Tab-separated table of C-alpha atoms in Angstrom:
chain	number	residue	atom	x	y	z
A	1	MET	CA	-9.370	-3.438	0.982
A	2	LYS	CA	-12.553	-3.930	-1.040
A	3	LYS	CA	-15.522	-2.221	0.030
A	4	LEU	CA	-18.434	-0.470	-1.916
A	5	ASN	CA	-19.810	2.961	-1.076
A	6	GLN	CA	-16.529	3.615	0.183
A	7	LEU	CA	-17.249	2.470	3.891
A	8	THR	CA	-15.088	0.678	6.071
A	9	VAL	CA	-15.143	-1.345	8.515
A	10	ALA	CA	-12.154	-3.095	10.665
A	11	PHE	CA	-11.937	-6.382	12.414
A	12	ARG	CA	-8.715	-7.031	15.609
A	13	ARG	CA	-5.667	-9.342	14.567
A	14	MET	CA	-4.280	-10.681	18.206
A	15	LEU	CA	-0.717	-9.433	17.694
A	16	THR	CA	0.925	-6.235	16.327
A	17	ILE	CA	-0.230	-4.433	13.574
A	18	SER	CA	-2.563	-6.442	10.788
A	19	PHE	CA	-3.070	-4.977	7.462
A	20	LEU	CA	-6.185	-6.399	6.662
A	21	ILE	CA	-8.353	-5.784	4.015
A	22	PRO	CA	-12.048	-6.319	4.164
A	23	ILE	CA	-14.165	-6.528	1.422
A	24	LEU	CA	-16.913	-4.016	2.257
A	25	LEU	CA	-20.487	-4.022	1.081
A	26	THR	CA	-22.279	-1.107	3.672
A	27	SER	CA	-21.081	0.818	6.993
A	28	CYS	CA	-20.324	-1.217	10.603
A	29	LYS	CA	-21.300	-0.034	13.407
A	30	LYS	CA	-18.644	1.053	15.854
A	31	GLU	CA	-19.800	-1.810	17.847
A	32	GLN	CA	-19.046	-4.663	15.384
A	33	SER	CA	-15.362	-4.083	15.669
A	34	PRO	CA	-14.329	-6.479	18.614
A	35	ILE	CA	-11.529	-3.875	19.439
A	36	ALA	CA	-9.196	-3.774	22.622
A	37	ASP	CA	-11.052	-1.910	25.163
A	38	ASP	CA	-8.005	-0.508	26.545
A	39	ALA	CA	-9.331	3.327	25.906
A	40	SER	CA	-7.225	5.223	28.179
A	41	HIS	CA	-4.118	6.027	25.810
A	42	SER	CA	-4.742	9.899	25.038
A	43	LYS	CA	-3.900	10.728	20.851
A	44	ASN	CA	-0.283	12.281	22.069
A	45	ASP	CA	1.602	9.768	22.072
A	46	GLU	CA	4.732	8.225	19.291
A	47	VAL	CA	2.452	6.528	17.393
A	48	TYR	CA	0.010	9.386	17.030
A	49	SER	CA	2.368	12.006	16.250
A	50	THR	CA	4.281	9.777	14.061
A	51	LEU	CA	1.141	8.574	12.104
A	52	LEU	CA	0.092	12.621	11.836
A	53	LYS	CA	4.225	13.024	10.170
A	54	LYS	CA	3.496	10.711	8.061
A	55	GLY	CA	0.927	12.579	6.445
A	56	ILE	CA	-2.395	11.015	7.141
A	57	SER	CA	-5.136	13.653	8.297
A	58	PRO	CA	-6.380	13.152	11.436
A	59	THR	CA	-9.587	12.823	10.394
A	60	MET	CA	-8.672	9.597	9.035
A	61	ILE	CA	-7.444	8.093	12.762
A	62	GLN	CA	-10.237	6.659	14.310
A	63	ASP	CA	-9.688	5.924	18.091
A	64	LEU	CA	-10.660	2.718	18.992
A	65	GLY	CA	-9.870	1.853	22.588
A	66	GLY	CA	-6.453	0.452	22.467
A	67	TYR	CA	-6.283	0.938	18.834
A	68	TYR	CA	-6.048	3.696	15.968
A	69	LEU	CA	-7.836	2.689	12.699
A	70	VAL	CA	-5.874	4.126	10.201
A	71	GLU	CA	-7.161	4.796	6.682
A	72	ASN	CA	-10.064	2.885	7.235
A	73	ASP	CA	-8.163	-0.170	6.685
A	74	LEU	CA	-4.713	-0.013	8.805
A	75	LEU	CA	-5.262	-1.625	12.480
A	76	VAL	CA	-2.225	0.026	15.168
A	77	LYS	CA	-1.722	-0.700	18.785
A	78	LYS	CA	-0.965	2.132	20.630
A	79	GLN	CA	1.723	2.789	22.888
A	80	GLY	CA	4.502	1.775	20.502
A	81	THR	CA	3.943	-1.419	20.490
A	82	ASP	CA	3.551	-1.515	16.922
A	83	LEU	CA	5.888	1.411	15.862
A	84	ILE	CA	8.796	-0.684	14.103
A	85	ALA	CA	6.388	-2.216	11.854
A	86	LEU	CA	4.611	1.208	11.335
A	87	LYS	CA	7.141	3.219	10.225
A	88	SER	CA	8.007	0.053	7.727
A	89	PHE	CA	4.996	0.245	6.288
A	90	LEU	CA	4.548	3.792	5.770
A	91	ASP	CA	8.381	4.441	4.928
A	92	PRO	CA	8.887	4.264	0.733
A	93	ALA	CA	11.030	1.076	-0.255
A	94	ASP	CA	13.588	3.267	-2.351
A	95	ASN	CA	14.513	6.708	-2.890
A	96	SER	CA	13.362	6.280	-6.489
A	97	SER	CA	10.566	8.198	-8.164
A	98	GLU	CA	8.450	5.079	-8.103
A	99	ALA	CA	7.884	5.546	-4.623
A	100	VAL	CA	4.475	7.877	-4.125
A	101	SER	CA	4.727	10.975	-1.566
A	102	SER	CA	2.191	12.733	0.242
A	103	LYS	CA	3.574	15.922	-1.969
A	104	THR	CA	2.679	14.608	-5.077
A	105	LYS	CA	0.128	11.831	-4.802
A	106	ALA	CA	-3.054	14.039	-5.388
A	107	SER	CA	-0.986	16.441	-7.955
A	108	ASN	CA	0.966	14.511	-10.567
A	109	PRO	CA	0.142	10.858	-10.329
A	110	LYS	CA	1.415	8.675	-13.145
A	111	LYS	CA	0.782	5.326	-12.151
A	112	ALA	CA	-2.031	3.699	-10.659
A	113	GLN	CA	-0.900	0.283	-9.377
A	114	THR	CA	0.997	0.001	-5.870
A	115	ARG	CA	2.843	-1.827	-3.832
A	116	THR	CA	3.897	-2.340	-0.420
A	117	PRO	CA	7.301	-1.556	0.688
A	118	ASN	CA	7.543	-5.096	2.223
A	119	LEU	CA	7.591	-7.626	-0.964
A	120	ILE	CA	8.082	-11.552	-0.745
A	121	PHE	CA	11.793	-12.084	-0.863
A	122	SER	CA	12.604	-14.023	-4.407
A	123	SER	CA	13.562	-17.603	-2.704
A	124	ASN	CA	10.279	-17.315	-1.693
A	125	SER	CA	7.925	-16.459	-4.207
A	126	GLY	CA	8.499	-19.525	-6.454
A	127	VAL	CA	7.492	-21.981	-2.758
A	128	ILE	CA	4.862	-20.593	-1.119
A	129	LEU	CA	2.973	-22.846	0.470
A	130	TYR	CA	-0.909	-22.781	0.877
A	131	LYS	CA	-3.685	-24.970	2.713
A	132	VAL	CA	-7.337	-25.268	2.776
A	133	ASP	CA	-8.942	-24.551	5.848
A	134	ALA	CA	-12.581	-23.577	4.771
A	135	ASP	CA	-15.785	-24.684	4.406
A	136	TYR	CA	-15.473	-26.429	1.261
A	137	THR	CA	-18.157	-24.772	-0.922
A	138	TRP	CA	-15.062	-22.730	-1.386
A	139	ASN	CA	-12.150	-24.768	-2.351
A	140	SER	CA	-12.307	-25.031	-5.641
A	141	ALA	CA	-12.552	-21.295	-5.789
A	142	ILE	CA	-9.607	-20.996	-3.553
A	143	GLN	CA	-7.768	-23.405	-6.049
A	144	LYS	CA	-8.505	-21.795	-9.189
A	145	ALA	CA	-7.642	-18.324	-7.727
A	146	VAL	CA	-4.302	-19.479	-6.794
A	147	THR	CA	-3.539	-21.608	-10.244
A	148	ASN	CA	-5.006	-18.099	-11.860
A	149	TRP	CA	-2.228	-16.512	-9.941
A	150	SER	CA	0.775	-19.115	-10.803
A	151	GLN	CA	-0.142	-19.138	-14.248
A	152	ILE	CA	0.926	-15.516	-14.568
A	153	SER	CA	3.734	-16.023	-17.526
A	154	ASN	CA	7.027	-14.881	-17.062
A	155	THR	CA	7.549	-14.359	-12.761
A	156	THR	CA	8.105	-16.366	-10.290
A	157	VAL	CA	5.036	-16.766	-8.151
A	158	ASN	CA	4.612	-20.287	-7.819
A	159	PHE	CA	2.260	-22.495	-5.339
A	160	PHE	CA	2.671	-25.492	-3.624
A	161	PRO	CA	0.018	-27.170	-1.339
A	162	VAL	CA	0.532	-28.324	1.887
A	163	MET	CA	0.388	-31.504	1.736
A	164	ASP	CA	1.671	-32.905	5.445
A	165	GLY	CA	1.630	-30.763	8.979
A	166	THR	CA	2.195	-27.544	9.272
A	167	PRO	CA	4.676	-25.232	7.887
A	168	THR	CA	6.917	-22.587	9.634
A	169	ASP	CA	7.133	-19.587	7.262
A	170	ASN	CA	6.280	-18.569	4.168
A	171	TRP	CA	2.142	-20.305	3.503
A	172	ILE	CA	-1.370	-19.167	3.029
A	173	ILE	CA	-3.955	-20.063	5.564
A	174	PHE	CA	-7.661	-19.689	3.943
A	175	MET	CA	-10.057	-19.962	6.558
A	176	ASN	CA	-13.569	-19.368	8.086
A	177	ASP	CA	-13.557	-15.863	10.158
A	178	GLY	CA	-14.789	-17.884	12.852
A	179	GLY	CA	-17.325	-15.238	13.077
A	180	ILE	CA	-14.711	-12.142	13.733
A	181	LEU	CA	-16.271	-10.672	10.532
A	182	PRO	CA	-18.750	-8.308	10.646
A	183	ASN	CA	-21.761	-9.049	8.339
A	184	ASN	CA	-21.114	-6.952	5.631
A	185	VAL	CA	-17.416	-8.290	5.010
A	186	ILE	CA	-16.632	-11.147	3.015
A	187	ALA	CA	-12.994	-11.509	3.636
A	188	ALA	CA	-10.226	-9.765	4.589
A	189	ALA	CA	-6.207	-10.488	4.227
A	190	GLU	CA	-2.565	-9.323	5.145
A	191	PHE	CA	0.360	-7.989	3.549
A	192	PRO	CA	3.939	-9.451	2.889
A	193	SER	CA	6.138	-9.154	6.149
A	194	ASN	CA	9.513	-10.306	6.928
A	195	GLY	CA	10.540	-11.040	2.919
A	196	GLU	CA	7.127	-13.706	3.397
A	197	VAL	CA	3.989	-13.954	1.769
A	198	GLY	CA	0.974	-12.737	4.007
A	199	PHE	CA	-0.002	-15.190	6.486
A	200	ARG	CA	-4.113	-15.631	6.252
A	201	VAL	CA	-6.872	-15.232	4.158
A	202	ARG	CA	-10.498	-14.982	6.303
A	203	ILE	CA	-13.788	-16.044	4.542
A	204	ASN	CA	-17.456	-14.619	5.881
A	205	LEU	CA	-19.301	-17.645	5.350
A	206	ASP	CA	-22.494	-15.622	6.006
A	207	PHE	CA	-21.762	-12.626	4.502
A	208	ASN	CA	-24.430	-10.328	4.140
A	209	ASN	CA	-26.959	-12.397	5.832
A	210	ASN	CA	-25.874	-15.592	3.836
A	211	GLN	CA	-25.897	-14.100	0.538
A	212	GLN	CA	-25.618	-16.620	-2.260
A	213	VAL	CA	-21.956	-15.612	-3.646
A	214	SER	CA	-21.453	-17.376	-7.431
A	215	GLU	CA	-18.256	-19.461	-7.965
A	216	SER	CA	-17.236	-16.624	-10.312
A	217	GLY	CA	-18.136	-14.155	-7.503
A	218	LYS	CA	-15.944	-16.234	-5.003
A	219	ILE	CA	-12.135	-16.374	-7.528
A	220	TYR	CA	-12.393	-13.522	-7.948
A	221	ASN	CA	-12.267	-12.305	-4.218
A	222	MET	CA	-9.709	-14.954	-3.775
A	223	VAL	CA	-7.666	-13.823	-6.805
A	224	HIS	CA	-7.743	-10.210	-5.060
A	225	GLU	CA	-6.934	-11.288	-1.512
A	226	ILE	CA	-4.024	-13.265	-2.735
A	227	GLY	CA	-2.806	-10.064	-4.438
A	228	HIS	CA	-2.978	-8.503	-0.870
A	229	CYS	CA	-0.435	-11.459	0.557
A	230	LEU	CA	1.566	-11.239	-2.813
A	231	GLY	CA	1.887	-7.390	-1.726
A	232	PHE	CA	-0.538	-5.578	-4.433
A	233	ARG	CA	-2.309	-2.872	-2.565
A	234	HIS	CA	-5.523	-0.964	-4.813
A	235	THR	CA	-4.979	-0.053	-8.537
A	236	ASN	CA	-8.115	2.846	-7.803
A	237	TRP	CA	-6.567	4.194	-4.021
A	238	GLN	CA	-6.452	7.864	-5.626
A	239	GLN	CA	-10.892	7.739	-6.143
A	240	MET	CA	-10.632	5.528	-2.563
A	241	ASN	CA	-8.853	8.432	-0.938
A	242	GLU	CA	-6.296	6.041	0.308
A	243	ASN	CA	-3.285	7.545	1.475
A	244	GLN	CA	-0.511	6.450	-0.233
A	245	ASP	CA	2.140	7.211	2.160
A	246	GLY	CA	5.307	4.210	1.499
A	247	ALA	CA	4.083	2.576	-1.565
A	248	SER	CA	5.481	2.303	-4.562
A	249	LEU	CA	4.774	2.773	-7.818
A	250	ILE	CA	5.025	0.385	-10.510
A	251	THR	CA	6.544	1.015	-14.024
A	252	GLY	CA	4.534	0.545	-16.781
A	253	THR	CA	0.776	0.661	-15.034
A	254	PRO	CA	-1.723	4.047	-16.269
A	255	GLN	CA	-3.563	6.258	-13.849
A	256	GLN	CA	-6.170	4.513	-14.033
A	257	ASP	CA	-7.211	0.884	-14.948
A	258	GLY	CA	-11.175	-0.183	-14.735
A	259	SER	CA	-10.072	-3.868	-15.340
A	260	SER	CA	-7.641	-4.222	-12.362
A	261	VAL	CA	-8.534	-6.925	-9.905
A	262	MET	CA	-6.550	-5.491	-7.147
A	263	ASN	CA	-9.241	-2.418	-7.529
A	264	GLY	CA	-11.222	-1.431	-4.179
A	265	GLY	CA	-14.688	-1.365	-3.382
A	266	THR	CA	-15.301	-4.261	-5.923
A	267	ALA	CA	-16.856	-6.864	-4.161
A	268	LEU	CA	-19.629	-7.953	-5.915
A	269	ASN	CA	-17.188	-8.682	-8.846
A	270	LEU	CA	-17.105	-11.670	-10.962
A	271	TRP	CA	-13.727	-13.147	-12.392
A	272	ASN	CA	-12.724	-12.706	-15.778
A	273	GLY	CA	-9.245	-12.828	-16.071
A	274	PHE	CA	-6.404	-10.305	-14.725
A	275	SER	CA	-6.221	-6.908	-16.586
A	276	GLN	CA	-2.979	-6.434	-18.654
A	277	TYR	CA	-1.532	-4.046	-16.592
A	278	ASP	CA	-2.301	-6.769	-13.536
A	279	ILE	CA	0.227	-9.442	-15.606
A	280	LEU	CA	2.810	-6.507	-16.037
A	281	ALA	CA	2.839	-5.415	-12.697
A	282	THR	CA	3.371	-8.809	-11.235
A	283	GLN	CA	6.170	-9.826	-13.794
A	284	THR	CA	7.840	-6.467	-12.622
A	285	ILE	CA	7.683	-7.128	-9.131
A	286	TYR	CA	8.500	-11.359	-9.406
A	287	PRO	CA	10.627	-11.304	-12.132
A	288	TYR	CA	12.917	-14.435	-13.663
A	289	SER	CA	16.050	-13.956	-13.036
A	290	SER	CA	18.650	-15.064	-16.021
A	291	LEU	CA	19.097	-18.487	-14.618
A	292	ASP	CA	15.369	-19.136	-13.047
A	293	LYS	CA	14.879	-21.354	-16.732
A	294	TRP	CA	18.478	-22.984	-16.141
A	295	ILE	CA	16.775	-26.339	-14.839
A	296	THR	CA	13.858	-27.754	-17.207
A	297	TYR	CA	12.596	-30.862	-14.998
A	298	PRO	CA	10.861	-30.657	-12.146
A	299	GLU	CA	9.817	-27.237	-12.517
A	300	GLN	CA	6.392	-27.045	-13.188
A	301	LYS	CA	3.724	-24.319	-12.227
A	302	LEU	CA	0.304	-25.341	-10.277
A	303	TYR	CA	-2.388	-25.543	-12.906
A	304	TYR	CA	-5.774	-26.719	-11.852
A	305	ASP	CA	-6.970	-29.499	-13.806
A	306	ILE	CA	-10.683	-29.009	-14.496
A	307	SER	CA	-11.336	-32.738	-15.269
A	308	SER	CA	-10.281	-33.801	-11.935
A	309	ASN	CA	-11.374	-30.963	-9.948
A	310	THR	CA	-7.743	-31.054	-8.319
A	311	VAL	CA	-4.832	-29.159	-8.411
A	312	ARG	CA	-1.491	-29.971	-10.229
A	313	TYR	CA	2.329	-29.672	-9.294
A	314	ALA	CA	4.904	-31.200	-10.153
A	315	HIS	CA	5.016	-34.277	-9.190
A	316	ILE	CA	7.197	-37.731	-9.965
A	317	ALA	CA	6.487	-41.368	-9.011
A	318	LEU	CA	8.747	-43.970	-8.864
A	319	TYR	CA	8.979	-47.660	-8.964
A	320	ASN	CA	11.325	-50.397	-7.410
A	321	ASP	CA	14.753	-48.974	-7.796
A	322	ASP	CA	13.825	-45.866	-9.984
A	323	LYS	CA	16.129	-42.975	-9.649
A	324	VAL	CA	15.298	-39.137	-9.258
A	325	GLY	CA	15.861	-36.937	-12.431
A	326	VAL	CA	16.785	-33.901	-13.081
A	327	ASN	CA	17.427	-32.066	-16.956
A	328	TRP	CA	18.571	-28.571	-17.266
A	329	ASN	CA	19.273	-26.702	-20.692
A	330	PRO	CA	23.280	-27.254	-21.003
A	331	ASN	CA	24.003	-24.244	-23.157
A	332	LEU	CA	22.797	-21.353	-20.542
A	333	VAL	CA	25.432	-21.426	-18.613
A	334	ASN	CA	29.247	-22.004	-19.528
A	335	THR	CA	30.650	-24.197	-16.962
A	336	GLY	CA	32.000	-27.345	-18.014
A	337	ALA	CA	30.655	-29.600	-14.441
A	338	ILE	CA	28.213	-28.857	-12.058
A	339	ASN	CA	27.153	-30.069	-8.652
A	340	VAL	CA	24.102	-30.860	-7.799
A	341	TYR	CA	22.284	-30.630	-4.531
A	342	LEU	CA	18.981	-31.885	-3.373
A	343	TYR	CA	16.549	-30.100	-0.679
A	344	GLN	CA	13.941	-30.795	1.730
A	345	ASN	CA	11.732	-27.838	3.482
A	346	LYS	CA	14.518	-25.455	2.264
A	347	LYS	CA	17.154	-27.416	4.216
A	348	MET	CA	19.903	-28.949	1.856
A	349	VAL	CA	19.901	-32.643	2.548
A	350	LYS	CA	22.643	-33.799	0.500
A	351	MET	CA	25.007	-33.546	-2.333
A	352	VAL	CA	23.875	-36.048	-4.662
A	353	GLY	CA	25.671	-35.409	-7.461
A	354	ASN	CA	29.144	-33.947	-7.910
A	355	ASN	CA	31.205	-32.548	-11.397
A	356	ILE	CA	28.547	-33.943	-13.251
A	357	PRO	CA	29.628	-32.978	-16.905
A	358	ASN	CA	27.372	-30.105	-17.800
A	359	LEU	CA	25.643	-32.530	-20.282
A	360	GLY	CA	22.058	-31.629	-19.313
A	361	THR	CA	20.557	-34.410	-17.592
A	362	TYR	CA	21.074	-36.292	-14.424
A	363	SER	CA	19.725	-38.640	-12.353
A	364	PHE	CA	20.183	-39.725	-8.810
A	365	ASP	CA	19.043	-41.962	-5.669
A	366	LEU	CA	16.789	-40.469	-2.971
A	367	PRO	CA	18.824	-40.645	0.146
A	368	ASN	CA	17.847	-42.898	3.100
A	369	ASN	CA	17.838	-39.384	5.370
A	370	LEU	CA	14.446	-37.533	3.916
A	371	TYR	CA	11.619	-37.194	5.960
A	372	THR	CA	8.841	-39.264	4.195
A	373	ALA	CA	5.158	-38.403	5.693
A	374	GLY	CA	2.840	-42.117	5.200
A	375	GLY	CA	6.400	-43.806	4.532
A	376	HIS	CA	5.956	-43.355	0.787
A	377	ASN	CA	5.592	-39.852	-0.176
A	378	PHE	CA	8.603	-37.610	0.249
A	379	TYR	CA	7.343	-34.090	-0.064
A	380	ASN	CA	9.049	-30.250	-0.356
A	381	LEU	CA	11.717	-31.270	-2.698
A	382	GLN	CA	13.822	-29.074	-4.208
A	383	ILE	CA	16.801	-29.290	-6.627
A	384	LYS	CA	19.486	-26.930	-6.804
A	385	ILE	CA	22.249	-27.173	-9.577
A	386	GLU	CA	25.414	-24.625	-9.291
A	387	SER	CA	28.124	-24.131	-11.456
A	388	VAL	CA	31.579	-25.975	-10.296
A	389	SER	CA	33.527	-23.088	-11.266
A	390	ASN	CA	30.961	-20.464	-10.167
A	391	GLN	CA	29.182	-20.806	-7.295
A	392	ASN	CA	27.022	-17.903	-7.989
A	393	LEU	CA	25.506	-19.591	-10.785
A	394	SER	CA	23.006	-21.557	-10.077
A	395	ASP	CA	19.381	-22.439	-9.982
A	396	MET	CA	16.745	-24.180	-8.044
A	397	THR	CA	13.468	-25.619	-8.698
A	398	SER	CA	9.779	-24.918	-6.747
A	399	PHE	CA	8.539	-27.495	-4.598
A	400	PHE	CA	7.782	-31.039	-5.968
A	401	SER	CA	6.745	-34.074	-4.533
A	402	VAL	CA	7.898	-37.672	-4.867
A	403	MET	CA	5.498	-41.098	-4.242
A	404	VAL	CA	7.830	-44.196	-4.362
A	405	ASP	CA	5.921	-47.187	-4.725
């Protein structure tokens, strides 16, 4: 949550627990929060008891009818509906010294930047889909913000725009808030769950009585919100008095980082790049494995092309009887031969190369059973190569597209 003057507003997510990240300018009147009107449940239920056991002060648990508002940005449904998700969110990801506990967070904080227990699976971090369904005036800022994250070096994080239909998993939708967010909340996002990226970023188009937000300000806010979707919590959690039970400290980050894009209370900041510790934190929680760079083509990080005002991603144009090519580093893995597989929408379509000599290049025809959009365009494709002698040695590309003319 990003806020100014440490004042907070929450809004309701329709289903179960909502980890919403409001960016606040001023406080919001209680009646502005569209919370369920179920106020009949007492505070002696299991949800309330769990919150107290996790070290959360009763003063930081606000009764909003059918929900509890916790630490100003966590909305929890009563009567145990969200109990499993709540425990997952509050429990440390592991028992290592990287986990923050309520006993040590105030007395001996060693590092500042934190993440949620739930991160994106390694199989998903390089193939995050996104869709812009917001006002066009935010479009370029969103595209640039997504690019900023994908362009961090030595990390698997990569994005691919939704080109056809509606995805079923691991995607972010950027959308207008439809009047849900209060006047002083500019945007809200969600944390990862079930190994997938946080699903939604809502944007308040009439923020602060239609205050004009610059392109740089929009980029900053979208970069911040995407950070939450990737699993980052606030860097300055101590100054904001946020409870960090369930947050894991990220190795190598300092006690304070005034330049971090993940600081809360920065709603009016302008984009000025990531801090060195933002970059380190991303590289730490989403690192490349030793085989992630085995394939060299088609493999490309998404980037924003200023000349065309569009994003660019791995794309192959084929003509007549052209074949699809894949290149890899033949010296990276000690194997005599590889198998090559073609995937679409994360499902294997076909083995397109069997016992191929480990020479670093191979070409193949597109299978006839690929799903095509518009007859010429094939989206969400991936190529996997695998050592014939050891199936544990493999690499898979991020998404790419093919156009056949």
